[in-house]
PDB file of C-alpha atoms and ligand atoms in Angstrom:
ATOM      1  CA  MET A1252     -48.839-105.047-134.428  1.00 43.00           C
ATOM      2  CA  ILE A1253     -50.966-106.147-137.368  1.00 47.00           C
ATOM      3  CA  ASP A1254     -53.279-108.899-136.268  1.00 45.00           C
ATOM      4  CA  THR A1255     -54.144-110.778-139.463  1.00 55.00           C
ATOM      5  CA  GLY A1256     -57.009-113.084-140.273  1.00 65.00           C
ATOM      6  CA  GLN A1257     -59.298-112.027-137.443  1.00 78.00           C
ATOM      7  CA  LYS A1258     -63.015-111.538-137.796  1.00 92.00           C
ATOM      8  CA  CYS A1259     -64.587-108.813-135.677  1.00 97.00           C
ATOM      9  CA  ASP A1260     -68.181-107.729-135.078  1.00 98.00           C
ATOM     10  CA  VAL A1261     -67.347-104.042-135.121  1.00 98.00           C
ATOM     11  CA  VAL A1262     -64.501-102.328-136.994  1.00 98.00           C
ATOM     12  CA  ILE A1263     -63.715 -98.694-136.214  1.00 98.00           C
ATOM     13  CA  LEU A1264     -61.492 -96.335-138.194  1.00 98.00           C
ATOM     14  CA  GLY A1265     -60.296 -93.219-136.357  1.00 98.00           C
ATOM     15  CA  ILE A1266     -57.622 -91.564-134.292  1.00 98.00           C
ATOM     16  CA  PHE A1267     -56.056 -92.132-130.895  1.00 98.00           C
ATOM     17  CA  VAL A1268     -54.699 -89.172-128.930  1.00 98.00           C
ATOM     18  CA  ALA A1269     -53.627 -88.675-125.325  1.00 98.00           C
ATOM     19  CA  ASP A1270     -56.270 -86.557-123.588  1.00 98.00           C
ATOM     20  CA  LEU A1271     -54.841 -83.917-121.242  1.00 98.00           C
ATOM     21  CA  ALA A1272     -57.868 -82.816-119.244  1.00 98.00           C
ATOM     22  CA  PHE A1273     -57.808 -79.671-117.094  1.00 98.00           C
ATOM     23  CA  SER A1274     -60.722 -78.933-114.749  1.00 97.00           C
ATOM     24  CA  ALA A1275     -61.468 -75.370-113.712  1.00 98.00           C
ATOM     25  CA  ARG A1276     -64.400 -73.139-112.845  1.00 98.00           C
ATOM     26  CA  ARG A1277     -64.147 -71.411-116.221  1.00 97.00           C
ATOM     27  CA  MET A1278     -61.914 -71.058-119.279  1.00 96.00           C
ATOM     28  CA  PRO A1279     -59.176 -68.448-118.971  1.00 96.00           C
ATOM     29  CA  VAL A1280     -59.305 -65.588-121.452  1.00 97.00           C
ATOM     30  CA  ILE A1281     -56.318 -64.778-123.671  1.00 97.00           C
ATOM     31  CA  GLY A1282     -53.429 -63.401-121.581  1.00 98.00           C
ATOM     32  CA  GLU A1283     -54.889 -64.711-118.309  1.00 98.00           C
ATOM     33  CA  THR A1284     -53.703 -67.493-115.965  1.00 98.00           C
ATOM     34  CA  ILE A1285     -56.193 -69.109-113.601  1.00 98.00           C
ATOM     35  CA  ALA A1286     -55.847 -71.906-111.015  1.00 98.00           C
ATOM     36  CA  GLY A1287     -57.484 -75.181-112.000  1.00 98.00           C
ATOM     37  CA  SER A1288     -59.046 -77.785-109.719  1.00 97.00           C
ATOM     38  CA  GLY A1289     -57.835 -80.980-111.403  1.00 97.00           C
ATOM     39  CA  PHE A1290     -55.764 -82.608-114.107  1.00 98.00           C
ATOM     40  CA  ALA A1291     -55.766 -86.075-115.648  1.00 97.00           C
ATOM     41  CA  MET A1292     -54.069 -87.678-118.617  1.00 98.00           C
ATOM     42  CA  GLY A1293     -55.600 -90.682-120.327  1.00 98.00           C
ATOM     43  CA  PRO A1294     -56.504 -92.369-123.608  1.00 98.00           C
ATOM     44  CA  GLY A1295     -58.730 -90.386-125.997  1.00 98.00           C
ATOM     45  CA  GLY A1296     -59.521 -89.601-129.623  1.00 98.00           C
ATOM     46  CA  LYS A1297     -63.067 -90.116-130.900  1.00 98.00           C
ATOM     47  CA  GLY A1298     -62.429 -93.317-132.846  1.00 98.00           C
ATOM     48  CA  ALA A1299     -60.319 -94.854-130.084  1.00 98.00           C
ATOM     49  CA  ASN A1300     -62.933 -93.931-127.460  1.00 98.00           C
ATOM     50  CA  GLN A1301     -65.623 -95.516-129.634  1.00 98.00           C
ATOM     51  CA  ALA A1302     -63.537 -98.687-129.906  1.00 98.00           C
ATOM     52  CA  VAL A1303     -63.265 -98.924-126.106  1.00 98.00           C
ATOM     53  CA  ALA A1304     -67.008 -98.224-125.807  1.00 98.00           C
ATOM     54  CA  SER A1305     -67.812-100.938-128.342  1.00 98.00           C
ATOM     55  CA  ALA A1306     -65.511-103.506-126.713  1.00 98.00           C
ATOM     56  CA  ARG A1307     -66.862-102.798-123.221  1.00 98.00           C
ATOM     57  CA  GLY A1308     -70.337-102.746-124.759  1.00 98.00           C
ATOM     58  CA  GLY A1309     -69.935-106.410-125.679  1.00 98.00           C
ATOM     59  CA  ALA A1310     -68.624-106.508-129.272  1.00 98.00           C
ATOM     60  CA  LYS A1311     -65.415-108.045-130.547  1.00 98.00           C
ATOM     61  CA  THR A1312     -63.897-104.850-131.875  1.00 98.00           C
ATOM     62  CA  ALA A1313     -61.030-103.909-134.200  1.00 98.00           C
ATOM     63  CA  PHE A1314     -59.482-100.458-134.475  1.00 98.00           C
ATOM     64  CA  ILE A1315     -57.678 -99.075-137.545  1.00 98.00           C
ATOM     65  CA  SER A1316     -55.346 -96.128-136.935  1.00 98.00           C
ATOM     66  CA  ARG A1317     -51.820 -94.700-137.026  1.00 98.00           C
ATOM     67  CA  LEU A1318     -49.591 -93.837-134.039  1.00 98.00           C
ATOM     68  CA  GLY A1319     -46.121 -92.503-133.346  1.00 98.00           C
ATOM     69  CA  LYS A1320     -43.419 -94.533-131.602  1.00 98.00           C
ATOM     70  CA  ASP A1321     -43.504 -92.662-128.305  1.00 98.00           C
ATOM     71  CA  ASP A1322     -44.981 -92.690-124.799  1.00 98.00           C
ATOM     72  CA  PHE A1323     -48.477 -91.729-125.980  1.00 98.00           C
ATOM     73  CA  GLY A1324     -48.295 -94.530-128.558  1.00 98.00           C
ATOM     74  CA  GLU A1325     -47.400 -96.932-125.738  1.00 98.00           C
ATOM     75  CA  MET A1326     -50.437 -95.682-123.809  1.00 98.00           C
ATOM     76  CA  ALA A1327     -52.603 -96.536-126.827  1.00 98.00           C
ATOM     77  CA  LEU A1328     -51.216-100.044-127.218  1.00 98.00           C
ATOM     78  CA  ALA A1329     -51.563-100.759-123.487  1.00 98.00           C
ATOM     79  CA  THR A1330     -55.182 -99.538-123.554  1.00 98.00           C
ATOM     80  CA  TRP A1331     -56.130-101.769-126.478  1.00 98.00           C
ATOM     81  CA  ALA A1332     -54.378-104.804-124.984  1.00 98.00           C
ATOM     82  CA  ARG A1333     -56.274-104.288-121.720  1.00 98.00           C
ATOM     83  CA  GLU A1334     -59.626-103.886-123.511  1.00 98.00           C
ATOM     84  CA  GLY A1335     -59.116-106.859-125.863  1.00 98.00           C
ATOM     85  CA  ILE A1336     -59.295-104.669-128.970  1.00 98.00           C
ATOM     86  CA  VAL A1337     -57.846-106.112-132.193  1.00 98.00           C
ATOM     87  CA  THR A1338     -55.295-103.602-133.494  1.00 97.00           C
ATOM     88  CA  ARG A1339     -54.781-102.699-137.151  1.00 98.00           C
ATOM     89  CA  ILE A1340     -52.186-100.044-136.418  1.00 98.00           C
ATOM     90  CA  SER A1341     -49.148 -98.666-138.210  1.00 96.00           C
ATOM     91  CA  GLN A1342     -46.510 -96.754-136.213  1.00 97.00           C
ATOM     92  CA  SER A1343     -44.550 -93.855-137.686  1.00 98.00           C
ATOM     93  CA  GLU A1344     -40.856 -93.453-136.916  1.00 96.00           C
ATOM     94  CA  ASN A1345     -41.107 -89.670-137.376  1.00 97.00           C
ATOM     95  CA  ASP A1346     -44.595 -88.398-136.551  1.00 98.00           C
ATOM     96  CA  PRO A1347     -45.711 -88.141-132.911  1.00 98.00           C
ATOM     97  CA  THR A1348     -48.880 -89.657-131.493  1.00 98.00           C
ATOM     98  CA  GLY A1349     -51.537 -86.947-131.187  1.00 98.00           C
ATOM     99  CA  ALA A1350     -52.801 -85.144-128.102  1.00 98.00           C
ATOM    100  CA  ALA A1351     -55.867 -83.191-127.037  1.00 98.00           C
ATOM    101  CA  PHE A1352     -56.258 -80.260-124.653  1.00 98.00           C
ATOM    102  CA  ILE A1353     -59.555 -80.659-122.823  1.00 98.00           C
ATOM    103  CA  PHE A1354     -61.122 -78.039-120.589  1.00 97.00           C
ATOM    104  CA  VAL A1355     -63.758 -79.470-118.236  1.00 96.00           C
ATOM    105  CA  ASN A1356     -65.999 -77.051-116.360  1.00 97.00           C
ATOM    106  CA  ASP A1357     -65.813 -78.382-112.789  1.00 96.00           C
ATOM    107  CA  GLN A1358     -69.309 -77.068-112.001  1.00 95.00           C
ATOM    108  CA  THR A1359     -71.273 -78.377-115.006  1.00 94.00           C
ATOM    109  CA  GLY A1360     -69.075 -81.057-116.639  1.00 93.00           C
ATOM    110  CA  ASP A1361     -69.222 -79.165-119.959  1.00 93.00           C
ATOM    111  CA  ASN A1362     -66.094 -79.306-122.101  1.00 94.00           C
ATOM    112  CA  ALA A1363     -64.075 -77.607-124.828  1.00 96.00           C
ATOM    113  CA  VAL A1364     -61.422 -79.463-126.830  1.00 96.00           C
ATOM    114  CA  ILE A1365     -58.422 -78.761-129.074  1.00 98.00           C
ATOM    115  CA  VAL A1366     -57.282 -81.963-130.789  1.00 98.00           C
ATOM    116  CA  VAL A1367     -54.028 -82.483-132.711  1.00 98.00           C
ATOM    117  CA  PRO A1368     -54.184 -85.845-134.556  1.00 98.00           C
ATOM    118  CA  GLY A1369     -50.374 -86.204-134.959  1.00 98.00           C
ATOM    119  CA  ALA A1370     -49.426 -89.380-136.844  1.00 98.00           C
ATOM    120  CA  ALA A1371     -53.114 -90.153-137.465  1.00 98.00           C
ATOM    121  CA  ALA A1372     -53.359 -87.107-139.744  1.00 98.00           C
ATOM    122  CA  LYS A1373     -51.564 -89.285-142.326  1.00 98.00           C
ATOM    123  CA  ILE A1374     -54.142 -92.080-142.386  1.00 98.00           C
ATOM    124  CA  THR A1375     -55.014 -92.510-146.078  1.00 98.00           C
ATOM    125  CA  ALA A1376     -57.440 -94.391-148.306  1.00 98.00           C
ATOM    126  CA  GLN A1377     -54.599 -96.898-148.780  1.00 98.00           C
ATOM    127  CA  THR A1378     -54.508 -97.501-144.993  1.00 97.00           C
ATOM    128  CA  VAL A1379     -58.150 -98.507-145.295  1.00 98.00           C
ATOM    129  CA  GLN A1380     -57.556-100.665-148.384  1.00 98.00           C
ATOM    130  CA  ASP A1381     -54.812-102.486-146.474  1.00 97.00           C
ATOM    131  CA  ASN A1382     -57.505-103.491-143.973  1.00 97.00           C
ATOM    132  CA  ALA A1383     -60.263-104.246-146.480  1.00 98.00           C
ATOM    133  CA  GLU A1384     -60.832-107.814-145.360  1.00 97.00           C
ATOM    134  CA  ILE A1385     -61.575-107.065-141.725  1.00 98.00           C
ATOM    135  CA  ILE A1386     -64.015-104.296-142.739  1.00 98.00           C
ATOM    136  CA  GLU A1387     -65.749-106.556-145.271  1.00 97.00           C
ATOM    137  CA  ASN A1388     -66.090-109.353-142.689  1.00 98.00           C
ATOM    138  CA  ALA A1389     -67.463-107.087-139.947  1.00 98.00           C
ATOM    139  CA  LYS A1390     -71.114-106.632-139.038  1.00 98.00           C
ATOM    140  CA  VAL A1391     -70.756-102.896-138.372  1.00 98.00           C
ATOM    141  CA  PHE A1392     -68.211-100.303-139.554  1.00 98.00           C
ATOM    142  CA  VAL A1393     -67.872 -96.939-137.774  1.00 98.00           C
ATOM    143  CA  THR A1394     -65.875 -93.825-138.617  1.00 98.00           C
ATOM    144  CA  GLN A1395     -65.714 -90.100-137.863  1.00 98.00           C
ATOM    145  CA  LEU A1396     -63.900 -87.020-139.225  1.00 98.00           C
ATOM    146  CA  GLU A1397     -60.798 -86.645-137.037  1.00 98.00           C
ATOM    147  CA  GLN A1398     -58.649 -88.481-139.603  1.00 98.00           C
ATOM    148  CA  PRO A1399     -58.562 -87.353-143.262  1.00 98.00           C
ATOM    149  CA  VAL A1400     -61.937 -87.567-144.979  1.00 98.00           C
ATOM    150  CA  GLU A1401     -60.557 -89.597-147.906  1.00 98.00           C
ATOM    151  CA  ALA A1402     -59.999 -92.467-145.453  1.00 98.00           C
ATOM    152  CA  ALA A1403     -63.520 -92.170-144.029  1.00 98.00           C
ATOM    153  CA  LEU A1404     -64.939 -92.243-147.556  1.00 98.00           C
ATOM    154  CA  ALA A1405     -62.860 -95.287-148.536  1.00 98.00           C
ATOM    155  CA  GLY A1406     -63.970 -97.162-145.410  1.00 98.00           C
ATOM    156  CA  LEU A1407     -67.645 -96.380-145.934  1.00 98.00           C
ATOM    157  CA  GLN A1408     -67.419 -97.426-149.602  1.00 98.00           C
ATOM    158  CA  LEU A1409     -65.760-100.732-148.720  1.00 98.00           C
ATOM    159  CA  ALA A1410     -68.281-101.450-145.979  1.00 98.00           C
ATOM    160  CA  ARG A1411     -71.262-100.623-148.190  1.00 98.00           C
ATOM    161  CA  THR A1412     -70.029-102.882-150.997  1.00 98.00           C
ATOM    162  CA  ALA A1413     -69.715-105.734-148.495  1.00 98.00           C
ATOM    163  CA  ASP A1414     -73.134-105.095-146.862  1.00 98.00           C
ATOM    164  CA  THR A1415     -71.447-104.204-143.574  1.00 98.00           C
ATOM    165  CA  VAL A1416     -73.754-101.810-141.667  1.00 98.00           C
ATOM    166  CA  THR A1417     -72.263 -98.290-141.714  1.00 98.00           C
ATOM    167  CA  VAL A1418     -72.336 -95.762-138.856  1.00 99.00           C
ATOM    168  CA  PHE A1419     -70.901 -92.348-139.714  1.00 98.00           C
ATOM    169  CA  ASN A1420     -70.298 -89.946-136.827  1.00 98.00           C
ATOM    170  CA  PRO A1421     -69.688 -86.581-138.575  1.00 98.00           C
ATOM    171  CA  ALA A1422     -67.547 -85.183-135.764  1.00 97.00           C
ATOM    172  CA  PRO A1423     -65.896 -82.790-135.520  1.00 96.00           C
ATOM    173  CA  ALA A1424     -68.000 -80.698-137.916  1.00 93.00           C
ATOM    174  CA  GLU A1425     -65.780 -80.706-141.016  1.00 92.00           C
ATOM    175  CA  GLU A1426     -66.694 -80.554-144.688  1.00 94.00           C
ATOM    176  CA  PHE A1427     -67.013 -83.877-146.493  1.00 98.00           C
ATOM    177  CA  PRO A1428     -68.049 -85.011-149.983  1.00 97.00           C
ATOM    178  CA  GLU A1429     -71.807 -85.258-150.579  1.00 98.00           C
ATOM    179  CA  GLU A1430     -71.412 -88.867-151.777  1.00 98.00           C
ATOM    180  CA  ILE A1431     -70.818 -89.920-148.155  1.00 98.00           C
ATOM    181  CA  TYR A1432     -74.480 -89.408-147.234  1.00 98.00           C
ATOM    182  CA  ALA A1433     -75.724 -92.238-149.441  1.00 98.00           C
ATOM    183  CA  LEU A1434     -73.155 -94.572-147.864  1.00 98.00           C
ATOM    184  CA  CYS A1435     -74.569 -94.073-144.340  1.00 98.00           C
ATOM    185  CA  ASP A1436     -76.974 -96.614-142.877  1.00 98.00           C
ATOM    186  CA  TYR A1437     -76.793 -94.399-139.784  1.00 98.00           C
ATOM    187  CA  ILE A1438     -75.479 -90.845-139.442  1.00 98.00           C
ATOM    188  CA  THR A1439     -75.027 -89.619-135.866  1.00 98.00           C
ATOM    189  CA  PRO A1440     -74.509 -85.839-135.602  1.00 98.00           C
ATOM    190  CA  ASN A1441     -75.104 -83.913-132.387  1.00 97.00           C
ATOM    191  CA  GLU A1442     -77.309 -80.831-132.600  1.00 96.00           C
ATOM    192  CA  THR A1443     -74.407 -78.537-133.576  1.00 96.00           C
ATOM    193  CA  GLU A1444     -73.154 -80.900-136.273  1.00 97.00           C
ATOM    194  CA  ALA A1445     -76.705 -81.438-137.588  1.00 98.00           C
ATOM    195  CA  ALA A1446     -77.084 -77.664-137.916  1.00 97.00           C
ATOM    196  CA  SER A1447     -73.809 -77.344-139.765  1.00 97.00           C
ATOM    197  CA  LEU A1448     -74.743 -80.164-142.172  1.00 98.00           C
ATOM    198  CA  THR A1449     -78.268 -78.962-142.915  1.00 98.00           C
ATOM    199  CA  GLY A1450     -78.307 -75.217-142.180  1.00 97.00           C
ATOM    200  CA  ILE A1451     -81.200 -75.837-139.753  1.00 98.00           C
ATOM    201  CA  GLU A1452     -80.606 -74.578-136.194  1.00 97.00           C
ATOM    202  CA  VAL A1453     -81.504 -77.440-133.848  1.00 97.00           C
ATOM    203  CA  SER A1454     -82.923 -76.244-130.539  1.00 94.00           C
ATOM    204  CA  SER A1455     -86.022 -78.475-130.261  1.00 95.00           C
ATOM    205  CA  VAL A1456     -87.186 -81.960-131.247  1.00 97.00           C
ATOM    206  CA  GLU A1457     -89.206 -80.414-134.092  1.00 97.00           C
ATOM    207  CA  ASP A1458     -86.036 -78.707-135.406  1.00 98.00           C
ATOM    208  CA  ALA A1459     -84.195 -82.025-135.149  1.00 98.00           C
ATOM    209  CA  LYS A1460     -86.938 -83.712-137.197  1.00 98.00           C
ATOM    210  CA  ARG A1461     -86.582 -81.093-139.920  1.00 98.00           C
ATOM    211  CA  ALA A1462     -82.797 -81.555-139.891  1.00 98.00           C
ATOM    212  CA  GLY A1463     -83.403 -85.324-139.991  1.00 98.00           C
ATOM    213  CA  ASP A1464     -85.609 -84.892-143.075  1.00 98.00           C
ATOM    214  CA  ALA A1465     -82.831 -82.895-144.753  1.00 98.00           C
ATOM    215  CA  LEU A1466     -80.342 -85.701-143.997  1.00 98.00           C
ATOM    216  CA  LEU A1467     -82.758 -88.310-145.428  1.00 98.00           C
ATOM    217  CA  GLU A1468     -83.072 -86.146-148.554  1.00 98.00           C
ATOM    218  CA  LYS A1469     -79.289 -86.260-148.881  1.00 98.00           C
ATOM    219  CA  GLY A1470     -79.452 -90.067-148.916  1.00 98.00           C
ATOM    220  CA  VAL A1471     -78.827 -91.411-145.390  1.00 98.00           C
ATOM    221  CA  GLY A1472     -80.768 -94.450-144.177  1.00 98.00           C
ATOM    222  CA  THR A1473     -81.464 -93.274-140.624  1.00 98.00           C
ATOM    223  CA  ALA A1474     -80.529 -90.009-138.919  1.00 98.00           C
ATOM    224  CA  LEU A1475     -79.720 -90.325-135.214  1.00 98.00           C
ATOM    225  CA  ILE A1476     -79.438 -86.792-133.892  1.00 98.00           C
ATOM    226  CA  THR A1477     -78.082 -86.673-130.350  1.00 98.00           C
ATOM    227  CA  LEU A1478     -79.542 -83.880-128.238  1.00 96.00           C
ATOM    228  CA  GLY A1479     -77.440 -84.016-125.073  1.00 93.00           C
ATOM    229  CA  GLU A1480     -79.416 -84.462-121.873  1.00 92.00           C
ATOM    230  CA  ALA A1481     -82.684 -84.633-123.883  1.00 95.00           C
ATOM    231  CA  GLY A1482     -81.675 -87.919-125.572  1.00 96.00           C
ATOM    232  CA  ALA A1483     -81.532 -88.842-129.250  1.00 98.00           C
ATOM    233  CA  LEU A1484     -83.929 -88.570-132.189  1.00 98.00           C
ATOM    234  CA  PHE A1485     -84.284 -91.750-134.289  1.00 98.00           C
ATOM    235  CA  HIS A1486     -85.504 -90.538-137.666  1.00 98.00           C
ATOM    236  CA  ASN A1487     -86.035 -92.434-140.906  1.00 98.00           C
ATOM    237  CA  ARG A1488     -88.771 -92.765-143.558  1.00 98.00           C
ATOM    238  CA  GLU A1489     -90.791 -95.224-141.439  1.00 98.00           C
ATOM    239  CA  THR A1490     -90.207 -94.048-137.877  1.00 98.00           C
ATOM    240  CA  SER A1491     -89.475 -90.803-136.080  1.00 98.00           C
ATOM    241  CA  GLN A1492     -89.085 -91.280-132.369  1.00 98.00           C
ATOM    242  CA  MET A1493     -87.400 -89.365-129.584  1.00 98.00           C
ATOM    243  CA  ILE A1494     -85.515 -91.712-127.242  1.00 97.00           C
ATOM    244  CA  PRO A1495     -85.061 -89.911-123.915  1.00 95.00           C
ATOM    245  CA  ALA A1496     -81.731 -89.907-122.089  1.00 95.00           C
ATOM    246  CA  ILE A1497     -81.482 -91.647-118.713  1.00 95.00           C
ATOM    247  CA  SER A1498     -81.562 -89.365-115.684  1.00 94.00           C
ATOM    248  CA  VAL A1499     -78.305 -89.025-113.758  1.00 94.00           C
ATOM    249  CA  ASN A1500     -77.587 -87.584-110.338  1.00 92.00           C
ATOM    250  CA  LYS A1501     -74.469 -85.592-111.136  1.00 94.00           C
ATOM    251  CA  VAL A1502     -72.818 -84.801-114.458  1.00 94.00           C
ATOM    252  CA  VAL A1503     -69.042 -84.968-113.891  1.00 96.00           C
ATOM    253  CA  ASP A1504     -67.621 -84.789-117.426  1.00 95.00           C
ATOM    254  CA  THR A1505     -69.523 -84.758-120.713  1.00 96.00           C
ATOM    255  CA  THR A1506     -66.395 -85.325-122.843  1.00 96.00           C
ATOM    256  CA  GLY A1507     -66.717 -88.548-124.853  1.00 97.00           C
ATOM    257  CA  ALA A1508     -70.479 -88.978-124.321  1.00 97.00           C
ATOM    258  CA  GLY A1509     -70.963 -89.020-128.101  1.00 97.00           C
ATOM    259  CA  ASP A1510     -68.283 -91.691-128.357  1.00 98.00           C
ATOM    260  CA  ALA A1511     -70.041 -93.797-125.715  1.00 98.00           C
ATOM    261  CA  PHE A1512     -73.204 -93.462-127.819  1.00 98.00           C
ATOM    262  CA  ASN A1513     -71.577 -94.444-131.126  1.00 98.00           C
ATOM    263  CA  GLY A1514     -69.512 -97.342-129.778  1.00 98.00           C
ATOM    264  CA  ASN A1515     -72.438 -98.855-127.911  1.00 98.00           C
ATOM    265  CA  LEU A1516     -74.788 -98.307-130.840  1.00 98.00           C
ATOM    266  CA  ALA A1517     -72.388-100.305-133.013  1.00 98.00           C
ATOM    267  CA  ALA A1518     -72.042-103.078-130.417  1.00 98.00           C
ATOM    268  CA  ALA A1519     -75.813-103.378-130.001  1.00 98.00           C
ATOM    269  CA  LEU A1520     -76.484-103.388-133.761  1.00 98.00           C
ATOM    270  CA  ALA A1521     -73.758-106.000-134.256  1.00 98.00           C
ATOM    271  CA  ARG A1522     -75.435-108.387-131.825  1.00 98.00           C
ATOM    272  CA  GLY A1523     -78.674-107.985-133.741  1.00 98.00           C
ATOM    273  CA  GLU A1524     -80.634-105.687-131.460  1.00 98.00           C
ATOM    274  CA  ASP A1525     -83.607-103.950-133.010  1.00 98.00           C
ATOM    275  CA  PRO A1526     -82.357-100.457-134.084  1.00 98.00           C
ATOM    276  CA  LEU A1527     -84.617 -98.576-131.640  1.00 98.00           C
ATOM    277  CA  GLN A1528     -83.476-100.817-128.797  1.00 98.00           C
ATOM    278  CA  ALA A1529     -79.867-100.312-129.897  1.00 98.00           C
ATOM    279  CA  VAL A1530     -80.366 -96.546-129.554  1.00 98.00           C
ATOM    280  CA  ARG A1531     -81.862 -97.023-126.071  1.00 98.00           C
ATOM    281  CA  PHE A1532     -78.773 -99.023-125.117  1.00 98.00           C
ATOM    282  CA  ALA A1533     -76.440 -96.401-126.632  1.00 98.00           C
ATOM    283  CA  ASN A1534     -78.289 -93.585-124.812  1.00 97.00           C
ATOM    284  CA  ALA A1535     -78.009 -95.355-121.473  1.00 97.00           C
ATOM    285  CA  ALA A1536     -74.279 -95.979-121.983  1.00 98.00           C
ATOM    286  CA  ALA A1537     -73.756 -92.305-122.870  1.00 98.00           C
ATOM    287  CA  GLY A1538     -75.699 -91.299-119.743  1.00 97.00           C
ATOM    288  CA  LEU A1539     -73.499 -93.484-117.541  1.00 98.00           C
ATOM    289  CA  SER A1540     -70.311 -92.137-119.167  1.00 98.00           C
ATOM    290  CA  VAL A1541     -71.022 -88.539-118.131  1.00 97.00           C
ATOM    291  CA  THR A1542     -71.130 -89.539-114.458  1.00 97.00           C
ATOM    292  CA  ARG A1543     -67.403 -90.437-114.611  1.00 97.00           C
ATOM    293  CA  PRO A1544     -64.289 -88.415-115.433  1.00 96.00           C
ATOM    294  CA  GLY A1545     -62.345 -88.899-118.666  1.00 96.00           C
ATOM    295  CA  THR A1546     -63.302 -90.307-122.043  1.00 97.00           C
ATOM    296  CA  ALA A1547     -62.244 -93.906-122.783  1.00 98.00           C
ATOM    297  CA  PRO A1548     -61.867 -94.691-119.048  1.00 97.00           C
ATOM    298  CA  ALA A1549     -65.471 -93.534-118.473  1.00 98.00           C
ATOM    299  CA  MET A1550     -67.052 -96.100-120.816  1.00 98.00           C
ATOM    300  CA  PRO A1551     -69.461 -98.500-119.047  1.00 98.00           C
ATOM    301  CA  THR A1552     -69.521-102.271-119.514  1.00 98.00           C
ATOM    302  CA  GLN A1553     -72.392-104.047-121.256  1.00 98.00           C
ATOM    303  CA  LYS A1554     -73.534-105.349-117.852  1.00 98.00           C
ATOM    304  CA  GLU A1555     -73.573-101.873-116.284  1.00 98.00           C
ATOM    305  CA  THR A1556     -75.573-100.434-119.184  1.00 98.00           C
ATOM    306  CA  ALA A1557     -78.029-103.337-119.257  1.00 98.00           C
ATOM    307  CA  GLU A1558     -78.609-103.018-115.492  1.00 97.00           C
ATOM    308  CA  ARG A1559     -79.194 -99.270-115.779  1.00 96.00           C
ATOM    309  CA  LEU A1560     -81.607 -99.812-118.678  1.00 95.00           C
ATOM    310  CA  SER A1561     -83.561-102.447-116.764  1.00 92.00           C
ATOM    311  CA  ARG A1562     -84.173 -99.906-113.989  1.00 90.00           C
ATOM    312  CA  GLY A1563     -85.999 -97.725-116.562  1.00 81.00           C
TER     313      GLY A1563
HETATM  314  O1  RIB B 611     -65.089 -87.028-128.282  1.00 88.74           O
HETATM  315  C1  RIB B 611     -64.133 -86.742-127.303  1.00 88.74           C
HETATM  316  C2  RIB B 611     -62.748 -86.802-127.868  1.00 88.74           C
HETATM  317  O2  RIB B 611     -62.579 -85.791-128.822  1.00 88.74           O
HETATM  318  C3  RIB B 611     -61.660 -86.596-126.841  1.00 88.74           C
HETATM  319  O3  RIB B 611     -61.204 -87.819-126.299  1.00 88.74           O
HETATM  320  C4  RIB B 611     -60.591 -85.826-127.587  1.00 88.74           C
HETATM  321  O4  RIB B 611     -59.425 -86.576-127.734  1.00 88.74           O
HETATM  322  C5  RIB B 611     -61.210 -85.457-128.928  1.00 88.74           C
HETATM  323  O5  RIB B 611     -60.681 -86.184-129.945  1.00 88.74           O
END
């Protein structure tokens, strides 16, 4: 599976899981059974979704991860082959590929997730070192916190040393070493994650700016705080600008919108777009993704996002 000697624009470290998505009017309470309105199984995991988003968003993309040798692992490999993603994957004989339970509210598209990383829980700093060259040769490196933090740290350190632009998506909200902040050219928390990192409740743009200031104080280059249907705040020492989300007719499923944002941000930065324009592109892609069911399957192509952006 290891694809040696390739140079990619965007390299993403993260997990793949099979998403098992159940739609219903509401979540059952403990001890209760309710009838749902839909079910779908498909490729997921934040890092893997971001890799699909980046590839569809126009970047030659590599993905570093760990799978089991099972049906869900086969689903992963088939997805990456179809999307033209360069795979830097090891496969465990013993550990299963991970899975996620996803509840989707069939009225609002809101979601709740339980994710079990499976084999990807054993990604280590050594896994990253084994892929040093492709990270060092990339234009943009992206990671999150679904795999062990030591691997995220090792990837960000390698990328920084090589002047590869770093995007750190601190999701889900887990603790991580303070030294990570100074390794982030871009940090991309949503409002909940920004609050957990800074202790500042984020319920307005002004709150987000204060949280952004706290993240700058900790050493990040630019804070990109995503605020759901309101859009994203671009905040650094020179510029603080709210980039509004695109308007959509009907929200079907919000799961993976953050992944659409991060993957497309990376793709746009890698092709040299001005950072504010890259955020506009990422916002539009995230807006399109929520109009479709699923996570990776909902990612728009570069052409679709560019057309939507050109309509304003
Ligand atoms: O960001 C959405 C993703 O988070 C889902 O695909 C699910 O697998 C969880 O990892």
